[in-house]
């Protein structure tokens, strides 16, 4: 049992050192990526550094997983020893020691998986941002002809959209005017029928009504001409 506890403490010390170095590696990876994010003159060095850090990450991950597996095996052997019938009198103390080693193993395992997950998340985020920045730089470095063509397309699209909006407004005004004129037409018909009734009864009024009708037709023609000219001008402005 003494040899097993010695092995467990040795593995725990090694794991503690490895996890500290592993955490520093992940922190330095994040800091180095943040420091180089705005540097456009070091295109080769960052790639080399990132590749080296990735290899170190993979190597240290394997080493820590092997140490965790060894420590798990030692704890299992200590658990088997505590179940031996000959050590019943010392079972309580041994179980306390075994539980302490198990807690340490659990803490180290949790810390390792947490640090590893953070490293992978940072690397994935940086790779995604690097891809986006590369696409932006590629777009910015495109030929002037393509940029000019895109600008013209955008302007033409805005012009068409404005023309479409103006046409919708014109149609809305025309529909409202039509409804208003239809309403007025019904009202005028009603008034006209009443006036005709009075004119048939009084011949003197009939002459006056005829003059009014002539003036009304003339006003209608003038109003129709004005509306037609305004509509034509609006259409010309919309498609200009």
Tab-separated table of C-alpha atoms in Angstrom:
chain	number	residue	atom	x	y	z
A	1	UNK	CA	0.000	0.000	0.000
A	2	UNK	CA	2.898	2.351	0.791
A	3	UNK	CA	4.321	1.834	-2.711
A	4	UNK	CA	0.930	2.556	-4.280
A	5	UNK	CA	0.536	5.794	-2.308
A	6	UNK	CA	4.068	6.790	-3.336
A	7	UNK	CA	3.270	6.155	-6.997
A	8	UNK	CA	-0.003	8.098	-6.667
A	9	UNK	CA	1.768	11.125	-5.130
A	10	UNK	CA	4.461	11.019	-7.816
A	11	UNK	CA	1.872	10.882	-10.603
A	12	UNK	CA	-0.121	13.690	-8.960
A	13	UNK	CA	2.982	15.901	-8.825
A	14	UNK	CA	3.733	15.216	-12.473
A	15	UNK	CA	0.136	15.940	-13.410
A	16	UNK	CA	0.194	19.191	-11.469
A	17	UNK	CA	3.283	20.396	-13.347
A	18	UNK	CA	1.913	19.246	-16.693
A	19	UNK	CA	-1.427	20.978	-16.133
A	20	UNK	CA	0.286	24.255	-15.200
A	21	UNK	CA	2.364	24.124	-18.384
A	22	UNK	CA	-0.714	23.111	-20.370
A	23	UNK	CA	-2.688	26.082	-19.042
A	24	UNK	CA	0.196	28.456	-19.867
A	25	UNK	CA	0.324	27.065	-23.406
A	26	UNK	CA	-3.367	27.780	-23.938
A	27	UNK	CA	-3.028	31.283	-22.483
A	28	UNK	CA	-0.004	32.089	-24.632
A	29	UNK	CA	-1.823	30.781	-27.710
A	30	UNK	CA	-4.738	33.165	-27.130
A	31	UNK	CA	-2.443	36.117	-26.346
A	32	UNK	CA	-0.225	35.542	-29.371
A	33	UNK	CA	-3.228	35.347	-31.710
A	34	UNK	CA	-4.671	38.553	-30.265
A	35	UNK	CA	-1.314	40.312	-30.588
A	36	UNK	CA	-0.882	39.300	-34.223
A	37	UNK	CA	-4.464	39.978	-35.264
A	38	UNK	CA	-3.721	43.472	-36.476
A	39	UNK	CA	-0.190	42.753	-37.791
A	40	UNK	CA	-0.269	42.476	-41.560
A	41	UNK	CA	3.527	42.354	-42.030
A	42	UNK	CA	4.108	38.961	-40.371
A	43	UNK	CA	2.425	36.535	-42.730
A	44	UNK	CA	4.944	33.697	-42.315
A	45	UNK	CA	5.902	33.792	-38.624
A	46	UNK	CA	2.354	33.447	-37.204
A	47	UNK	CA	1.784	30.320	-39.258
A	48	UNK	CA	4.970	28.766	-37.903
A	49	UNK	CA	4.151	29.709	-34.300
A	50	UNK	CA	0.611	28.435	-34.536
A	51	UNK	CA	1.775	25.158	-36.029
A	52	UNK	CA	4.340	24.711	-33.238
A	53	UNK	CA	1.799	25.482	-30.545
A	54	UNK	CA	-0.673	23.050	-32.088
A	55	UNK	CA	1.929	20.280	-32.030
A	56	UNK	CA	2.812	21.096	-28.426
A	57	UNK	CA	-0.882	21.024	-27.536
A	58	UNK	CA	-1.373	17.593	-29.061
A	59	UNK	CA	1.779	16.209	-27.406
A	60	UNK	CA	0.935	17.545	-23.954
A	61	UNK	CA	-2.670	16.325	-24.261
A	62	UNK	CA	-1.451	12.777	-24.927
A	63	UNK	CA	1.035	12.937	-22.033
A	64	UNK	CA	-1.581	14.200	-19.576
A	65	UNK	CA	-4.097	11.581	-20.687
A	66	UNK	CA	-1.485	8.872	-20.137
A	67	UNK	CA	-0.702	10.219	-16.641
A	68	UNK	CA	-4.410	10.338	-15.804
A	69	UNK	CA	-4.791	6.742	-16.967
A	70	UNK	CA	-1.831	5.643	-14.823
A	71	UNK	CA	-3.181	7.465	-11.772
A	72	UNK	CA	-6.572	5.862	-12.325
A	73	UNK	CA	-4.909	2.450	-12.393
A	74	UNK	CA	-3.029	3.152	-9.141
A	75	UNK	CA	-6.259	4.275	-7.451
A	76	UNK	CA	-7.962	1.081	-8.630
A	77	UNK	CA	-5.148	-1.001	-7.138
A	78	UNK	CA	-5.462	0.873	-3.833
A	79	UNK	CA	-9.209	0.209	-3.867
A	80	UNK	CA	-8.543	-3.502	-4.353
A	81	UNK	CA	-6.059	-3.423	-1.460
A	82	UNK	CA	-8.612	-1.843	0.889
A	83	UNK	CA	-10.979	-4.693	0.093
A	84	UNK	CA	-8.463	-7.289	1.252
A	85	UNK	CA	-9.713	-9.126	4.385
A	86	UNK	CA	-6.370	-8.756	6.153
A	87	UNK	CA	-6.532	-4.940	6.368
A	88	UNK	CA	-9.960	-4.642	7.989
A	89	UNK	CA	-8.658	-2.851	11.075
A	90	UNK	CA	-7.077	-0.098	8.956
A	91	UNK	CA	-9.949	0.065	6.453
A	92	UNK	CA	-11.315	3.464	7.644
A	93	UNK	CA	-7.962	5.253	7.344
A	94	UNK	CA	-7.208	3.624	4.020
A	95	UNK	CA	-10.627	4.544	2.640
A	96	UNK	CA	-10.034	8.166	3.683
A	97	UNK	CA	-6.674	8.168	1.879
A	98	UNK	CA	-8.166	6.497	-1.181
A	99	UNK	CA	-11.007	9.020	-1.299
A	100	UNK	CA	-8.523	11.908	-1.140
A	101	UNK	CA	-6.554	10.489	-4.086
A	102	UNK	CA	-9.792	9.983	-6.008
A	103	UNK	CA	-10.808	13.614	-5.396
A	104	UNK	CA	-7.414	14.792	-6.620
A	105	UNK	CA	-7.764	12.640	-9.733
A	106	UNK	CA	-11.242	14.016	-10.371
A	107	UNK	CA	-10.028	17.621	-9.990
A	108	UNK	CA	-7.106	17.044	-12.354
A	109	UNK	CA	-9.356	15.358	-14.913
A	110	UNK	CA	-11.889	18.204	-14.766
A	111	UNK	CA	-9.163	20.851	-15.066
A	112	UNK	CA	-7.598	19.066	-18.041
A	113	UNK	CA	-10.859	18.736	-19.975
A	114	UNK	CA	-11.815	22.350	-19.205
A	115	UNK	CA	-8.465	23.732	-20.376
A	116	UNK	CA	-8.500	21.541	-23.484
A	117	UNK	CA	-12.037	22.641	-24.389
A	118	UNK	CA	-11.063	26.318	-23.966
A	119	UNK	CA	-8.023	25.846	-26.196
A	120	UNK	CA	-10.066	24.161	-28.931
A	121	UNK	CA	-12.728	26.873	-28.738
A	122	UNK	CA	-10.096	29.631	-29.056
A	123	UNK	CA	-8.428	27.888	-31.991
A	124	UNK	CA	-11.742	27.356	-33.778
A	125	UNK	CA	-12.724	30.991	-33.239
A	126	UNK	CA	-9.377	32.284	-34.476
A	127	UNK	CA	-9.492	30.036	-37.539
A	128	UNK	CA	-12.957	31.342	-38.356
A	129	UNK	CA	-11.896	34.961	-37.893
A	130	UNK	CA	-8.804	34.352	-39.993
A	131	UNK	CA	-10.933	32.945	-42.788
A	132	UNK	CA	-13.260	35.950	-42.639
A	133	UNK	CA	-10.340	38.396	-42.680
A	134	UNK	CA	-8.853	36.545	-45.642
A	135	UNK	CA	-12.117	36.827	-47.551
A	136	UNK	CA	-12.314	40.552	-46.775
A	137	UNK	CA	-8.738	41.136	-47.924
A	138	UNK	CA	-9.411	39.153	-51.093
A	139	UNK	CA	-12.467	41.262	-51.785
A	140	UNK	CA	-10.581	44.509	-51.114
A	141	UNK	CA	-7.707	43.460	-53.355
A	142	UNK	CA	-10.039	42.732	-56.284
A	143	UNK	CA	-9.659	44.574	-59.561
A	144	UNK	CA	-10.930	48.138	-59.871
A	145	UNK	CA	-13.131	47.161	-62.798
A	146	UNK	CA	-15.055	44.657	-60.715
A	147	UNK	CA	-15.432	47.149	-57.877
A	148	UNK	CA	-16.641	49.807	-60.292
A	149	UNK	CA	-19.082	47.378	-61.884
A	150	UNK	CA	-20.433	46.397	-58.476
A	151	UNK	CA	-20.854	50.059	-57.566
A	152	UNK	CA	-22.774	50.714	-60.775
A	153	UNK	CA	-25.009	47.707	-60.147
A	154	UNK	CA	-25.777	48.964	-56.662
A	155	UNK	CA	-26.617	52.439	-57.940
A	156	UNK	CA	-28.844	51.006	-60.640
A	157	UNK	CA	-30.568	48.833	-58.061
A	158	UNK	CA	-31.231	51.872	-55.854
A	159	UNK	CA	-32.541	53.816	-58.831
A	160	UNK	CA	-34.922	51.011	-59.798
A	161	UNK	CA	-36.104	50.663	-56.236
A	162	UNK	CA	-36.777	54.417	-55.994
A	163	UNK	CA	-38.617	54.321	-59.314
A	164	UNK	CA	-40.724	51.412	-58.122
A	165	UNK	CA	-41.573	53.283	-54.934
A	166	UNK	CA	-42.528	56.383	-56.916
A	167	UNK	CA	-44.755	54.315	-59.196
A	168	UNK	CA	-46.508	52.832	-56.178
A	169	UNK	CA	-47.119	56.318	-54.792
A	170	UNK	CA	-48.434	57.504	-58.172
A	171	UNK	CA	-50.797	54.547	-58.465
A	172	UNK	CA	-52.046	55.145	-54.913
A	173	UNK	CA	-52.753	58.798	-55.697
A	174	UNK	CA	-54.507	57.854	-58.930
A	175	UNK	CA	-56.691	55.276	-57.155
A	176	UNK	CA	-57.635	57.767	-54.448
A	177	UNK	CA	-58.448	60.382	-57.106
A	178	UNK	CA	-60.580	57.852	-58.991
A	179	UNK	CA	-62.558	56.966	-55.894
A	180	UNK	CA	-63.083	60.633	-55.092
A	181	UNK	CA	-64.224	61.425	-58.623
A	182	UNK	CA	-66.576	58.413	-58.619
A	183	UNK	CA	-68.137	59.651	-55.414
A	184	UNK	CA	-68.484	63.163	-56.810
A	185	UNK	CA	-69.926	61.763	-60.013
A	186	UNK	CA	-72.694	59.997	-58.116
A	187	UNK	CA	-73.453	63.141	-56.199
A	188	UNK	CA	-73.527	65.229	-59.388
A	189	UNK	CA	-75.855	62.740	-61.063
A	190	UNK	CA	-78.253	63.009	-58.167
A	191	UNK	CA	-78.158	66.794	-58.313
A	192	UNK	CA	-78.466	66.742	-62.106
A	193	UNK	CA	-81.592	64.563	-61.969
A	194	UNK	CA	-83.196	66.931	-59.495
A	195	UNK	CA	-82.288	69.958	-61.590
A	196	UNK	CA	-83.724	68.321	-64.724
A	197	UNK	CA	-86.937	67.719	-62.865
A	198	UNK	CA	-87.124	71.387	-61.950
A	199	UNK	CA	-86.198	72.442	-65.508
A	200	UNK	CA	-88.998	70.424	-66.992
A	201	UNK	CA	-91.405	72.213	-64.706
A	202	UNK	CA	-89.940	75.675	-65.316
A	203	UNK	CA	-88.758	76.439	-68.933
A	204	UNK	CA	-86.870	79.558	-67.838
A	205	UNK	CA	-84.726	77.509	-65.544
A	206	UNK	CA	-84.023	75.019	-68.391
A	207	UNK	CA	-81.987	77.611	-70.325
A	208	UNK	CA	-79.953	78.396	-67.221
A	209	UNK	CA	-79.281	74.714	-66.656
A	210	UNK	CA	-78.069	74.240	-70.231
A	211	UNK	CA	-75.548	77.022	-69.747
A	212	UNK	CA	-74.415	75.451	-66.504
A	213	UNK	CA	-74.007	72.076	-68.251
A	214	UNK	CA	-71.871	73.654	-70.978
A	215	UNK	CA	-69.615	75.279	-68.417
A	216	UNK	CA	-69.398	72.025	-66.468
A	217	UNK	CA	-68.302	70.113	-69.594
A	218	UNK	CA	-65.672	72.728	-70.305
A	219	UNK	CA	-64.365	72.509	-66.706
A	220	UNK	CA	-64.333	68.728	-66.956
A	221	UNK	CA	-62.253	68.862	-70.112
A	222	UNK	CA	-59.799	71.293	-68.519
A	223	UNK	CA	-59.543	69.162	-65.360
A	224	UNK	CA	-59.040	65.994	-67.421
A	225	UNK	CA	-56.296	67.665	-69.443
A	226	UNK	CA	-54.492	68.829	-66.298
A	227	UNK	CA	-54.674	65.347	-64.721
A	228	UNK	CA	-53.398	63.759	-67.937
A	229	UNK	CA	-50.430	66.111	-68.173
A	230	UNK	CA	-49.535	65.562	-64.502
A	231	UNK	CA	-49.694	61.784	-64.954
A	232	UNK	CA	-47.452	61.907	-68.029
A	233	UNK	CA	-44.921	64.102	-66.196
A	234	UNK	CA	-44.865	61.712	-63.248
A	235	UNK	CA	-44.284	58.732	-65.497
A	236	UNK	CA	-41.493	60.502	-67.347
A	237	UNK	CA	-39.832	61.392	-64.038
A	238	UNK	CA	-40.182	57.843	-62.749
A	239	UNK	CA	-38.520	56.243	-65.793
A	240	UNK	CA	-35.898	58.938	-66.252
